[in-house]
PDB file of C-alpha atoms in Angstrom:
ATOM      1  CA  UNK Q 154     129.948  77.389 148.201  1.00 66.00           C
ATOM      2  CA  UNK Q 155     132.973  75.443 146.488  1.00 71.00           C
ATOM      3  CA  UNK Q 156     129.964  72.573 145.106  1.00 70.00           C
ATOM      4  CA  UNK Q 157     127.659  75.283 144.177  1.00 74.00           C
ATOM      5  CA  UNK Q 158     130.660  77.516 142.413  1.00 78.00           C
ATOM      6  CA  UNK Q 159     131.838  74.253 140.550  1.00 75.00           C
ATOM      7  CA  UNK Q 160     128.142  73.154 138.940  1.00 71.00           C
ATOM      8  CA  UNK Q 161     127.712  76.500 137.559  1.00 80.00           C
ATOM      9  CA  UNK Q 162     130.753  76.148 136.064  1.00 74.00           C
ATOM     10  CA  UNK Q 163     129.950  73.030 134.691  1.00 74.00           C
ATOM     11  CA  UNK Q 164     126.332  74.371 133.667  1.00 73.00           C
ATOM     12  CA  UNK Q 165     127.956  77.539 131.876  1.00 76.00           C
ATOM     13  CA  UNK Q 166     130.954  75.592 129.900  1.00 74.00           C
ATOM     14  CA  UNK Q 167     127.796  73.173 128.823  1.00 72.00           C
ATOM     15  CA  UNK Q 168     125.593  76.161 127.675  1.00 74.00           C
ATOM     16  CA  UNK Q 169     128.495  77.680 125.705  1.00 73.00           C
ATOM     17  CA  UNK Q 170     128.822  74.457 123.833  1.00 74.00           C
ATOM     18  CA  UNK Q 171     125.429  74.685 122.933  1.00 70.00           C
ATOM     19  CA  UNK Q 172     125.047  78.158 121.760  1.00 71.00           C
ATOM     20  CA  UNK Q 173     128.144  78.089 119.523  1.00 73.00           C
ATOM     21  CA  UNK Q 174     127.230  74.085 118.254  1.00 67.00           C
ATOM     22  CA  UNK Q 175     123.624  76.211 116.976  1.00 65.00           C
ATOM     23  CA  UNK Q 176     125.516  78.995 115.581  1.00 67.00           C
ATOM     24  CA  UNK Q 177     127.696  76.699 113.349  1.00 65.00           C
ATOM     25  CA  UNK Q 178     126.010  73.888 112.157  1.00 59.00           C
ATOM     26  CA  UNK Q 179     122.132  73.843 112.977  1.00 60.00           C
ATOM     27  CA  UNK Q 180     121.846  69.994 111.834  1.00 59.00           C
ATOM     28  CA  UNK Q 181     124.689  68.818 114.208  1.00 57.00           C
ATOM     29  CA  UNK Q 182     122.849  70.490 117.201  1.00 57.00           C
ATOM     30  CA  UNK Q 183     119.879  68.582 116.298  1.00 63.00           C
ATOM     31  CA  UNK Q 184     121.722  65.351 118.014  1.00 68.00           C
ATOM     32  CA  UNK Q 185     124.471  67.170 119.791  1.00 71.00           C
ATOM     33  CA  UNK Q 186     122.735  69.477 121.644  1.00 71.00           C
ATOM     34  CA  UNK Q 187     120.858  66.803 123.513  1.00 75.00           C
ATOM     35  CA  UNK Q 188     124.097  64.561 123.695  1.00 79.00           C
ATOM     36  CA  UNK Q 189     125.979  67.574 125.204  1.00 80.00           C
ATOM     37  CA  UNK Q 190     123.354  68.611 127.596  1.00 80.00           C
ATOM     38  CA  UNK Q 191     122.962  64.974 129.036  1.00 81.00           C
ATOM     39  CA  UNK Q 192     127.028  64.893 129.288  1.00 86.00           C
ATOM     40  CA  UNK Q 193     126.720  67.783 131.392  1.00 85.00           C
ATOM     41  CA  UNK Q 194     124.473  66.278 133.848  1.00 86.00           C
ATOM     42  CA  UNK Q 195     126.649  63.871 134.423  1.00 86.00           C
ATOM     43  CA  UNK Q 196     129.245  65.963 135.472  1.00 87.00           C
ATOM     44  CA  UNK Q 197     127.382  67.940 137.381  1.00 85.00           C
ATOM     45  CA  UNK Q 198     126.185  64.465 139.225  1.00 85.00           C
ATOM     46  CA  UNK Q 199     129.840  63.788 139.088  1.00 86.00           C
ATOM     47  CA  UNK Q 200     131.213  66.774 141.091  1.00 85.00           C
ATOM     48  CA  UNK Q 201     128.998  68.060 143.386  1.00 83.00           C
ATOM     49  CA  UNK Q 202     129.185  64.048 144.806  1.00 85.00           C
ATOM     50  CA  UNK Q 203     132.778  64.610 144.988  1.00 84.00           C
ATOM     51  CA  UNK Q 204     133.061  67.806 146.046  1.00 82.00           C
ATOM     52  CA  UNK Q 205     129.875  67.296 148.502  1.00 81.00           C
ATOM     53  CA  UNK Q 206     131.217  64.374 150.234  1.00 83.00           C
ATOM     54  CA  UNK Q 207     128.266  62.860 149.317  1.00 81.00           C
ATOM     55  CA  UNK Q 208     128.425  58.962 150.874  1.00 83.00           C
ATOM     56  CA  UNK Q 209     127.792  56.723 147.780  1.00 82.00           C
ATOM     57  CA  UNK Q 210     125.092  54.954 150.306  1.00 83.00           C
ATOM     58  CA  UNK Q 211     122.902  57.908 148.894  1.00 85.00           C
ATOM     59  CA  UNK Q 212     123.833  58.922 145.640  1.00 86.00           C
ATOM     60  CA  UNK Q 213     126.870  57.272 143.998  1.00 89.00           C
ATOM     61  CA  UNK Q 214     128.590  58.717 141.096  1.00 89.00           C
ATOM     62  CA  UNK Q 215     128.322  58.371 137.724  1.00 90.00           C
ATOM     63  CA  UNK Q 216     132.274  56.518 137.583  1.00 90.00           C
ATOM     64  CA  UNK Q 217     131.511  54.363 139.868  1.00 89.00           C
ATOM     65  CA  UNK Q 218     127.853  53.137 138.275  1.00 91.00           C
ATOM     66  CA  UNK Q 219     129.970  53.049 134.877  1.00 91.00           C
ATOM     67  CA  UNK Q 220     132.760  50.548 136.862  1.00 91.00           C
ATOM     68  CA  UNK Q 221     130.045  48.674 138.536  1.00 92.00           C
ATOM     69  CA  UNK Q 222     128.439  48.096 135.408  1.00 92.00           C
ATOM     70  CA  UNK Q 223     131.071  47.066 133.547  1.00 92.00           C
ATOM     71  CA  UNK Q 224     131.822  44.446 135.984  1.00 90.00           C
ATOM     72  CA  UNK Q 225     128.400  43.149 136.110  1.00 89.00           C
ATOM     73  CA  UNK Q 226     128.091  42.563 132.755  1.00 92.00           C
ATOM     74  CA  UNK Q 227     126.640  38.754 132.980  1.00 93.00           C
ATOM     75  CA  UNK Q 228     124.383  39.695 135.875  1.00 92.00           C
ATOM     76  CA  UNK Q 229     122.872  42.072 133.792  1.00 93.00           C
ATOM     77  CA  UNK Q 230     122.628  40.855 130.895  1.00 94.00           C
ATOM     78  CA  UNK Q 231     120.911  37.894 132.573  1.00 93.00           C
ATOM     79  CA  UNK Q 232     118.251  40.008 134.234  1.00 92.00           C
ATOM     80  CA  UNK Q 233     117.853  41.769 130.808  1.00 94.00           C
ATOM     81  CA  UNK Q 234     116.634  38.432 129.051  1.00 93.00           C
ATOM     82  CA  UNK Q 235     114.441  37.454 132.091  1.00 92.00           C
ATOM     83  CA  UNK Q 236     112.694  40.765 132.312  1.00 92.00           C
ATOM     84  CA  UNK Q 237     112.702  42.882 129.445  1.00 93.00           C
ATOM     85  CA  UNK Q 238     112.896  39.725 126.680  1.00 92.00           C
ATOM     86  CA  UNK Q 239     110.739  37.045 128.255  1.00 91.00           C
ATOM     87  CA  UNK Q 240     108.444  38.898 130.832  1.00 90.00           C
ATOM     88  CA  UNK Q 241     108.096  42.576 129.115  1.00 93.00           C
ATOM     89  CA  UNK Q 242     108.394  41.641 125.543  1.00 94.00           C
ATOM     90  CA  UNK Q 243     106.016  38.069 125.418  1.00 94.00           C
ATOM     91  CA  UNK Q 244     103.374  40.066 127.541  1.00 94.00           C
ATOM     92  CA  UNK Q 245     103.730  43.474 124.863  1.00 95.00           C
ATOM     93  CA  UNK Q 246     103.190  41.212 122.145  1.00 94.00           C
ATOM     94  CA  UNK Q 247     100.314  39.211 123.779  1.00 94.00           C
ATOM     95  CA  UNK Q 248      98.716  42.338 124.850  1.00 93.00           C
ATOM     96  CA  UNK Q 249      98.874  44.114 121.330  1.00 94.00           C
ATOM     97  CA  UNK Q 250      97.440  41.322 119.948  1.00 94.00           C
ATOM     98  CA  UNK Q 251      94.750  40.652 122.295  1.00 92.00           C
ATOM     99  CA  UNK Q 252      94.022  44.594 122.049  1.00 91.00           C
ATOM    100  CA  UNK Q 253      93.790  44.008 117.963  1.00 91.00           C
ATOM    101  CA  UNK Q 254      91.496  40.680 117.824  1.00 90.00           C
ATOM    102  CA  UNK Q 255      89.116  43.052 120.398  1.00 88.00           C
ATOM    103  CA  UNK Q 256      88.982  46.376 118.595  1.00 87.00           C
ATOM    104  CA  UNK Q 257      88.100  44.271 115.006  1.00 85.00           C
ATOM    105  CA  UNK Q 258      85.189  42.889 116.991  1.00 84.00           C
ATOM    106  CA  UNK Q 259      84.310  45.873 119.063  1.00 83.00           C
ATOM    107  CA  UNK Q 260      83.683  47.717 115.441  1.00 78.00           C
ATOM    108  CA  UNK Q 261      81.653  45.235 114.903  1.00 77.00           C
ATOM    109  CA  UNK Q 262      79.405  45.541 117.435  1.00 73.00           C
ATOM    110  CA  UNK Q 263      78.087  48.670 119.100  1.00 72.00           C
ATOM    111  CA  UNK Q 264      77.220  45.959 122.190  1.00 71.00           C
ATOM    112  CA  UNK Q 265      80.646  45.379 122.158  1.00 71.00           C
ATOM    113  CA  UNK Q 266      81.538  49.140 122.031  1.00 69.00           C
ATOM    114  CA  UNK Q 267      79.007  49.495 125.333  1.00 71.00           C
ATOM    115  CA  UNK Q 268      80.112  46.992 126.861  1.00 69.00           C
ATOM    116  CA  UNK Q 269      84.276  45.768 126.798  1.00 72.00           C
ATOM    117  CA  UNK Q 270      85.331  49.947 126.323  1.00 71.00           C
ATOM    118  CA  UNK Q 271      83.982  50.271 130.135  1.00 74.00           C
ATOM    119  CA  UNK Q 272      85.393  46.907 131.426  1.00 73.00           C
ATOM    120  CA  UNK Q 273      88.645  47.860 129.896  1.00 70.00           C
ATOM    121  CA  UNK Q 274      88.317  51.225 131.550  1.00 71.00           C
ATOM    122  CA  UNK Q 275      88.160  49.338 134.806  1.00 73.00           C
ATOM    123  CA  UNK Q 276      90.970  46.786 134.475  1.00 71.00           C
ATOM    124  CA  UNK Q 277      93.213  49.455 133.503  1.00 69.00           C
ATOM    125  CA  UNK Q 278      92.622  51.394 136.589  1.00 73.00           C
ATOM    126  CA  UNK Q 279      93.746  48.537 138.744  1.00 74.00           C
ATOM    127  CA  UNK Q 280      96.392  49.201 140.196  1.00 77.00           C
ATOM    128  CA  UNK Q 281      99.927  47.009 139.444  1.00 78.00           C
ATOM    129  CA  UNK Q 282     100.502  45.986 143.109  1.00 77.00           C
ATOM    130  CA  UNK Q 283      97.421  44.526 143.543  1.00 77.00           C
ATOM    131  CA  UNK Q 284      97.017  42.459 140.642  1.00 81.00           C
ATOM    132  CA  UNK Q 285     100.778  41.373 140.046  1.00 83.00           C
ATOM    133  CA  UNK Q 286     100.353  39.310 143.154  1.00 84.00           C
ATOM    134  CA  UNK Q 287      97.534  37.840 141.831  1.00 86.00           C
ATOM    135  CA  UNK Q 288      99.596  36.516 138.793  1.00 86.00           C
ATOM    136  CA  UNK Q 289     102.310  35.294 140.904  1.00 84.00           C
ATOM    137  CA  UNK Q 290      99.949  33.242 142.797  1.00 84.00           C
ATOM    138  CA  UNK Q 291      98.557  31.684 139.341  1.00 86.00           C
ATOM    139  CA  UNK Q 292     101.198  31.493 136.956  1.00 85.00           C
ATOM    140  CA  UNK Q 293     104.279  31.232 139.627  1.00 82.00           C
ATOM    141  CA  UNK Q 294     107.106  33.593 140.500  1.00 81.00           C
ATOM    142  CA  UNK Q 295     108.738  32.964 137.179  1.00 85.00           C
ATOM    143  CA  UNK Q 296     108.410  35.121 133.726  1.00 86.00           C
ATOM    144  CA  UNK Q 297     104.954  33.926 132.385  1.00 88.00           C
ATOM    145  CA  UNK Q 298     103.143  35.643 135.571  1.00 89.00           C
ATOM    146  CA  UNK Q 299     105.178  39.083 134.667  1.00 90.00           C
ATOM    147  CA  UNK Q 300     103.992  38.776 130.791  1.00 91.00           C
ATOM    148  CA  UNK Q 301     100.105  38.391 132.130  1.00 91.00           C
ATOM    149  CA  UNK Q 302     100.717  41.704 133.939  1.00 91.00           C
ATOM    150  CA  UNK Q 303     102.721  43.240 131.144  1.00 92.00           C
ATOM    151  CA  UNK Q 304      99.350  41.560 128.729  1.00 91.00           C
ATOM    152  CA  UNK Q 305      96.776  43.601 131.159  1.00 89.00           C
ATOM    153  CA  UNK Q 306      98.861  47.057 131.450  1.00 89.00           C
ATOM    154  CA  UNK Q 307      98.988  47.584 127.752  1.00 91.00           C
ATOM    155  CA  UNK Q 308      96.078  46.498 126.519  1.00 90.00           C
ATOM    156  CA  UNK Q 309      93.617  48.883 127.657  1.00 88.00           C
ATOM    157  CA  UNK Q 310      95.585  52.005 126.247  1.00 89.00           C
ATOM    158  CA  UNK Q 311      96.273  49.667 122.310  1.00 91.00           C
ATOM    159  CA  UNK Q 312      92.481  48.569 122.199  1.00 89.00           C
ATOM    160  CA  UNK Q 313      91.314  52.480 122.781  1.00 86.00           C
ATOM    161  CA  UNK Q 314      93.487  54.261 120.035  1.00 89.00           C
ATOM    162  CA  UNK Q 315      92.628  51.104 117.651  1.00 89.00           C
ATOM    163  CA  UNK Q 316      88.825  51.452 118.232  1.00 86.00           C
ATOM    164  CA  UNK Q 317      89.380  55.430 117.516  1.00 83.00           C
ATOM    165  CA  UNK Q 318      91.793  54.933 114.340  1.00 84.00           C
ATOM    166  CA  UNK Q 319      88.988  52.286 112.750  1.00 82.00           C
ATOM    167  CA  UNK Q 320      86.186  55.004 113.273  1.00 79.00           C
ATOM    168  CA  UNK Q 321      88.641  58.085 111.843  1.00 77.00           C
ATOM    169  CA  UNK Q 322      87.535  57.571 108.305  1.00 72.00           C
ATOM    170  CA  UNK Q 323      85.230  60.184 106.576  1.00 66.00           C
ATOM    171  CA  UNK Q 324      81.447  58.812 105.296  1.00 65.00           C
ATOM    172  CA  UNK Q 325      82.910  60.041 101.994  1.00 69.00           C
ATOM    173  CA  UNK Q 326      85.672  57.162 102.209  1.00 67.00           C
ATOM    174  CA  UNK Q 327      83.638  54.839 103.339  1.00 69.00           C
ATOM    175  CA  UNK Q 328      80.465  55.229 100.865  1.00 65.00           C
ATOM    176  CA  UNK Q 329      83.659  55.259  97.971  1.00 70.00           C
ATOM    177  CA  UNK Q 330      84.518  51.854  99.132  1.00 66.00           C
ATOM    178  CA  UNK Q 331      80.978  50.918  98.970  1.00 70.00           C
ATOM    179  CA  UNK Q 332      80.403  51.857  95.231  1.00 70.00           C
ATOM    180  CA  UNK Q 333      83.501  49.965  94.658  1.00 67.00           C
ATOM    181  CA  UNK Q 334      81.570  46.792  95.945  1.00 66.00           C
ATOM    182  CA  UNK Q 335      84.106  46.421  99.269  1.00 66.00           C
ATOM    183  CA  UNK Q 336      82.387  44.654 101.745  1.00 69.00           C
ATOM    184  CA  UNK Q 337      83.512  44.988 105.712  1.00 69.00           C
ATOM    185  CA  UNK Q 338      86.667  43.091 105.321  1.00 75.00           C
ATOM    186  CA  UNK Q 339      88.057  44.371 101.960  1.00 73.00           C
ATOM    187  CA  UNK Q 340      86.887  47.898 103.781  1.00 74.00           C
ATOM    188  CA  UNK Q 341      89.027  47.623 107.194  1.00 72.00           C
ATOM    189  CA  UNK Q 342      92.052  46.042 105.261  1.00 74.00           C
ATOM    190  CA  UNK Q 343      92.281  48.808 102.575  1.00 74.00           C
ATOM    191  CA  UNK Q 344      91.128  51.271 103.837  1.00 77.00           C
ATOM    192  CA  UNK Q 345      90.067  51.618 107.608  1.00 77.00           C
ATOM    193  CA  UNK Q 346      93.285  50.009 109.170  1.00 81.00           C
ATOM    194  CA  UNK Q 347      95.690  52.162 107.156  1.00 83.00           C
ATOM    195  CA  UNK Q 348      93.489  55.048 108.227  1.00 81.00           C
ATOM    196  CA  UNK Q 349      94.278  53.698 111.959  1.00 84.00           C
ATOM    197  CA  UNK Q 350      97.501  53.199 111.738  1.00 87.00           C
ATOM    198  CA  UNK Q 351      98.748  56.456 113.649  1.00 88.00           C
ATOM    199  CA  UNK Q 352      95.960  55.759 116.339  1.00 89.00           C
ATOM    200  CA  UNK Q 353      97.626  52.763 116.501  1.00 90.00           C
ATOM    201  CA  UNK Q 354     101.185  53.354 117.046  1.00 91.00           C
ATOM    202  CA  UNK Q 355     100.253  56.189 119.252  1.00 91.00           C
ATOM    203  CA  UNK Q 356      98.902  53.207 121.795  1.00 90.00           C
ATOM    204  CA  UNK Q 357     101.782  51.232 120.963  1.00 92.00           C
ATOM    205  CA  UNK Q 358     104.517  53.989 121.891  1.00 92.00           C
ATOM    206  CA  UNK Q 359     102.474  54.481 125.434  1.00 90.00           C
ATOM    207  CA  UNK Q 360     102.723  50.760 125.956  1.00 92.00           C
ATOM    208  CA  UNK Q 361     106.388  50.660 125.712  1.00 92.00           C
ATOM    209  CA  UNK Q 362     106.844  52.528 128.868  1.00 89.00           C
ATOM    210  CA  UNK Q 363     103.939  50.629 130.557  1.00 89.00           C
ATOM    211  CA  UNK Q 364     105.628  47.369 129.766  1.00 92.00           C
ATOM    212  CA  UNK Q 365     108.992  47.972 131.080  1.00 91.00           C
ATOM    213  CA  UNK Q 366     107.694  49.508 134.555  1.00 90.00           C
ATOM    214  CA  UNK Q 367     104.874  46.528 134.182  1.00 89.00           C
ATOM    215  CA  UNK Q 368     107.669  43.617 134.405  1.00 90.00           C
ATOM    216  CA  UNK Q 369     110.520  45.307 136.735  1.00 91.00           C
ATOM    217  CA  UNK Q 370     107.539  46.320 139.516  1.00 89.00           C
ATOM    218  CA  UNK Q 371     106.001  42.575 139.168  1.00 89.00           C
ATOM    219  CA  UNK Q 372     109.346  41.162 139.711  1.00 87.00           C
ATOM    220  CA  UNK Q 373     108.867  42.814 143.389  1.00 86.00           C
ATOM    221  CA  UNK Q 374     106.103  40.356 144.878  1.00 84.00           C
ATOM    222  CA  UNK Q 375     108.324  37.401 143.319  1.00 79.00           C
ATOM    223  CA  UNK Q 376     110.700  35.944 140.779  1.00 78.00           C
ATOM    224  CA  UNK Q 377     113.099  33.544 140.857  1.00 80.00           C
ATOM    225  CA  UNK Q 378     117.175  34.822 141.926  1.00 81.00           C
ATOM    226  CA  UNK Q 379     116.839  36.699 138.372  1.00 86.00           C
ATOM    227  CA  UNK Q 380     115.482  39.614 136.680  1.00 87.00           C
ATOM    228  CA  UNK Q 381     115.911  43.526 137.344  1.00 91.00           C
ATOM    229  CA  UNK Q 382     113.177  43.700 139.911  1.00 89.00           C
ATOM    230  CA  UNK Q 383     115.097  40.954 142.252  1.00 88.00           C
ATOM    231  CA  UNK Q 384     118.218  42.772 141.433  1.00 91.00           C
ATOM    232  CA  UNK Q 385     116.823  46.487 142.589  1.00 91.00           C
ATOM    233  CA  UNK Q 386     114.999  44.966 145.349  1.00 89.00           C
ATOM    234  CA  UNK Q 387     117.811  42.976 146.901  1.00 90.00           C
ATOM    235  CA  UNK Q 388     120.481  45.081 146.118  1.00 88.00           C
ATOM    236  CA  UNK Q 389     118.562  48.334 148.052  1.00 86.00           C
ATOM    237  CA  UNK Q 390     118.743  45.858 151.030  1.00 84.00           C
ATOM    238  CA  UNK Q 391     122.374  44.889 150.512  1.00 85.00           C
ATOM    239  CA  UNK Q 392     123.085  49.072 150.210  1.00 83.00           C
ATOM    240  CA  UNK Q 393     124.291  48.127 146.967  1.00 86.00           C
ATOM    241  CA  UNK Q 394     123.585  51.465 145.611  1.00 88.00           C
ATOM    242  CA  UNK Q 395     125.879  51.524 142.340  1.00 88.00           C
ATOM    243  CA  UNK Q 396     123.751  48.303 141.009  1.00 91.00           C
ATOM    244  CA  UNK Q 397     120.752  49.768 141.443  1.00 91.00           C
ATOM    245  CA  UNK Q 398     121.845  52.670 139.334  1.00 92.00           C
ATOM    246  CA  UNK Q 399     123.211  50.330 136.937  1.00 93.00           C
ATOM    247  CA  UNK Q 400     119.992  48.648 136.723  1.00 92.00           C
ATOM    248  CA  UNK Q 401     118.026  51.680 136.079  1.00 93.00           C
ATOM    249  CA  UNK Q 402     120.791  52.477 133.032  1.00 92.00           C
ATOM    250  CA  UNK Q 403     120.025  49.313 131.534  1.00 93.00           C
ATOM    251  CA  UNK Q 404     116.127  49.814 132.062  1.00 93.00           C
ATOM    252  CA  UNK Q 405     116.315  53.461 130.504  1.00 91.00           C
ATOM    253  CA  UNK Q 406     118.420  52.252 127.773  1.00 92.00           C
ATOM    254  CA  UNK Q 407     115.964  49.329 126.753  1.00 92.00           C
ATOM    255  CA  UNK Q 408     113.008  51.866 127.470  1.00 91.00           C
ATOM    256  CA  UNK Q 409     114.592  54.185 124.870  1.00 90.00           C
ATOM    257  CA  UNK Q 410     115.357  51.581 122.733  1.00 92.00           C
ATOM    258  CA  UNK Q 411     112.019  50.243 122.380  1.00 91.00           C
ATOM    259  CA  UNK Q 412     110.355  53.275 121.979  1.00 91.00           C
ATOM    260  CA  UNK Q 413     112.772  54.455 119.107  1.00 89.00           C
ATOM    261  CA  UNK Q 414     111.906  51.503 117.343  1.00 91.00           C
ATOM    262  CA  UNK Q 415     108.327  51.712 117.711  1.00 91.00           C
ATOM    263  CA  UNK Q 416     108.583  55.524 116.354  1.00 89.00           C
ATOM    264  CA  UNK Q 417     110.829  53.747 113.468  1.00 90.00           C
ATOM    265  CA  UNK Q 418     108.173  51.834 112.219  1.00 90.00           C
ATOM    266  CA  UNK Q 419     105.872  54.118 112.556  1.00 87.00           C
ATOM    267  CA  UNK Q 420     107.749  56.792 110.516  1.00 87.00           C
ATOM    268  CA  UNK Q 421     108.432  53.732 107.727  1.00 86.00           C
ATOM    269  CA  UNK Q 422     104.750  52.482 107.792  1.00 84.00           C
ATOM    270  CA  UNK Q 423     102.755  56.015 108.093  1.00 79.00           C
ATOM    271  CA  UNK Q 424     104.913  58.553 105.963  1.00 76.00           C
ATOM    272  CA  UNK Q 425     101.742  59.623 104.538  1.00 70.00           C
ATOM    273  CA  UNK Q 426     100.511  60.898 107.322  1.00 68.00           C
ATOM    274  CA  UNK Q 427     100.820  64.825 108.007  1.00 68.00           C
ATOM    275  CA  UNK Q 428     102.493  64.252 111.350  1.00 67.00           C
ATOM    276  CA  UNK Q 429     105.389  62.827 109.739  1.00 66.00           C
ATOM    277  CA  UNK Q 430     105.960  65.480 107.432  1.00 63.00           C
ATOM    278  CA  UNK Q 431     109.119  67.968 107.691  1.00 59.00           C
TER     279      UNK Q 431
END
């Protein structure tokens, strides 16, 4: 009764912050109502642990992931650069690439379009703990084999919305450029990839997430004594509970993080478009 009295408490203060932050100043609540609400989470994850008695086995508390993770600082920031930098990163960037060079040639060529679209249906419904085994056993338990996975998760998803962003064009456009004298290439640089670009970054933004749970779940069937998926994976067994936690912090921070900047440049690079409009 005491745990359940104190979180709606906690829940009520939270909600009257909100309501009078919206009252005052509707452009501060844009970023403070999300900042408050996430505060208050905390603190409810804070006391009813305390109050509960909960064993930190189970469910630590949010002071005592901060403390851990402020102690832990090299470890990880070391697991950081192996996974998210070398392994998630190198295989995103591969992958988009890869996912570019393919869409170019599968508006090319409707055999193409019949044939890779399936085969890329298929690869990307296989599923991440069969094939990141697979890797390990080709490239080794060290980054490269996480970047192949990261490479195969987000490709399927860039290659689709680039293949739909090429074809989003109108005839009208298209028979302009023609008049003009544009052949293909002055065609898909001026005009068709421009056109794509908010296909594009829409398959970007999905690979961000794809990439990060890509290299931490590869990391499980083998990496060398670094990287967040050791550290989760060992540290469970240890019943090192607060460095999991930690872990995940620094995984939903660089998740965040990536995606931000991915909307970022999308916002900078597509302002035209209506969907970035006020």
């Amino acid at each position: 009764m005491m745990v359940a009295a104190a979180v709606m408490l906690v829940w009520g203060v939270g909600w009257f912050i909100n309501l009078m932050l919206a009252r005052r100043d509707h452009s501060a609540a844009g970023w403070a109502a999300p900042l408050v609400f996430g505060l208050t989470l905390l603190v409810i994850w804070e006391v009813g642990v305390r109050l509960g008695n909960v064993s930190p086995i189970i469910l630590p508390p949010p002071s005592a992931i901060a403390v851990r993770f402020a102690d832990s600082l090299p470890i990880l920031w070391a697991d950081f650069v192996q996974t998210i930098l070398k392994g998630a990163l190198t295989g995103y960037i591969a992958g988009a690439l890869a996912a570019f060079a393919v869409a170019v040639m599968v508006d090319r060529s409707d055999f193409l379009t019949r044939g890779i679209l399936p085969v890329g249906a298929f690869m990307a419904a296989l599923p991440i703990v069969g094939t990141a085994p697979i890797f390990v056993k080709w490239l080794g338990s060290d980054w490269p084999s996480k970047a192949a996975v990261v490479g195969v998760m987000v490709f399927f998803p860039i290659l689709v919305n680039t293949v739909a962003g090429l074809r989003d064009t109108t005839q009208m456009q298209r028979d302009l450029m023609r008049t003009y004298g544009a052949g293909y290439w002055p065609s898909l640089l001026k005009l068709r990839v421009p056109a794509a670009l908010p296909f594009v970054f829409n398959g970007l933004k999905i690979a961000t997430t794809l990439a990060l749970i890509g290299a931490i779940v590869a990391e499980f069937f083998g990496s060398p004594t670094v990287g967040m998926g050791f550290r989760i994976s060992t540290s469970v067994g240890q019943l090192a509970l607060d460095l999991v936690w930690a872990e995940i912090v620094v995984a939903a921070l660089a998740g965040s993080a990536f995606y931000g900047a991915m909307a970022l440049i999308e916002k900078r690079l597509t302002f035209w478009h209506p969907s970035q409009r006020p």
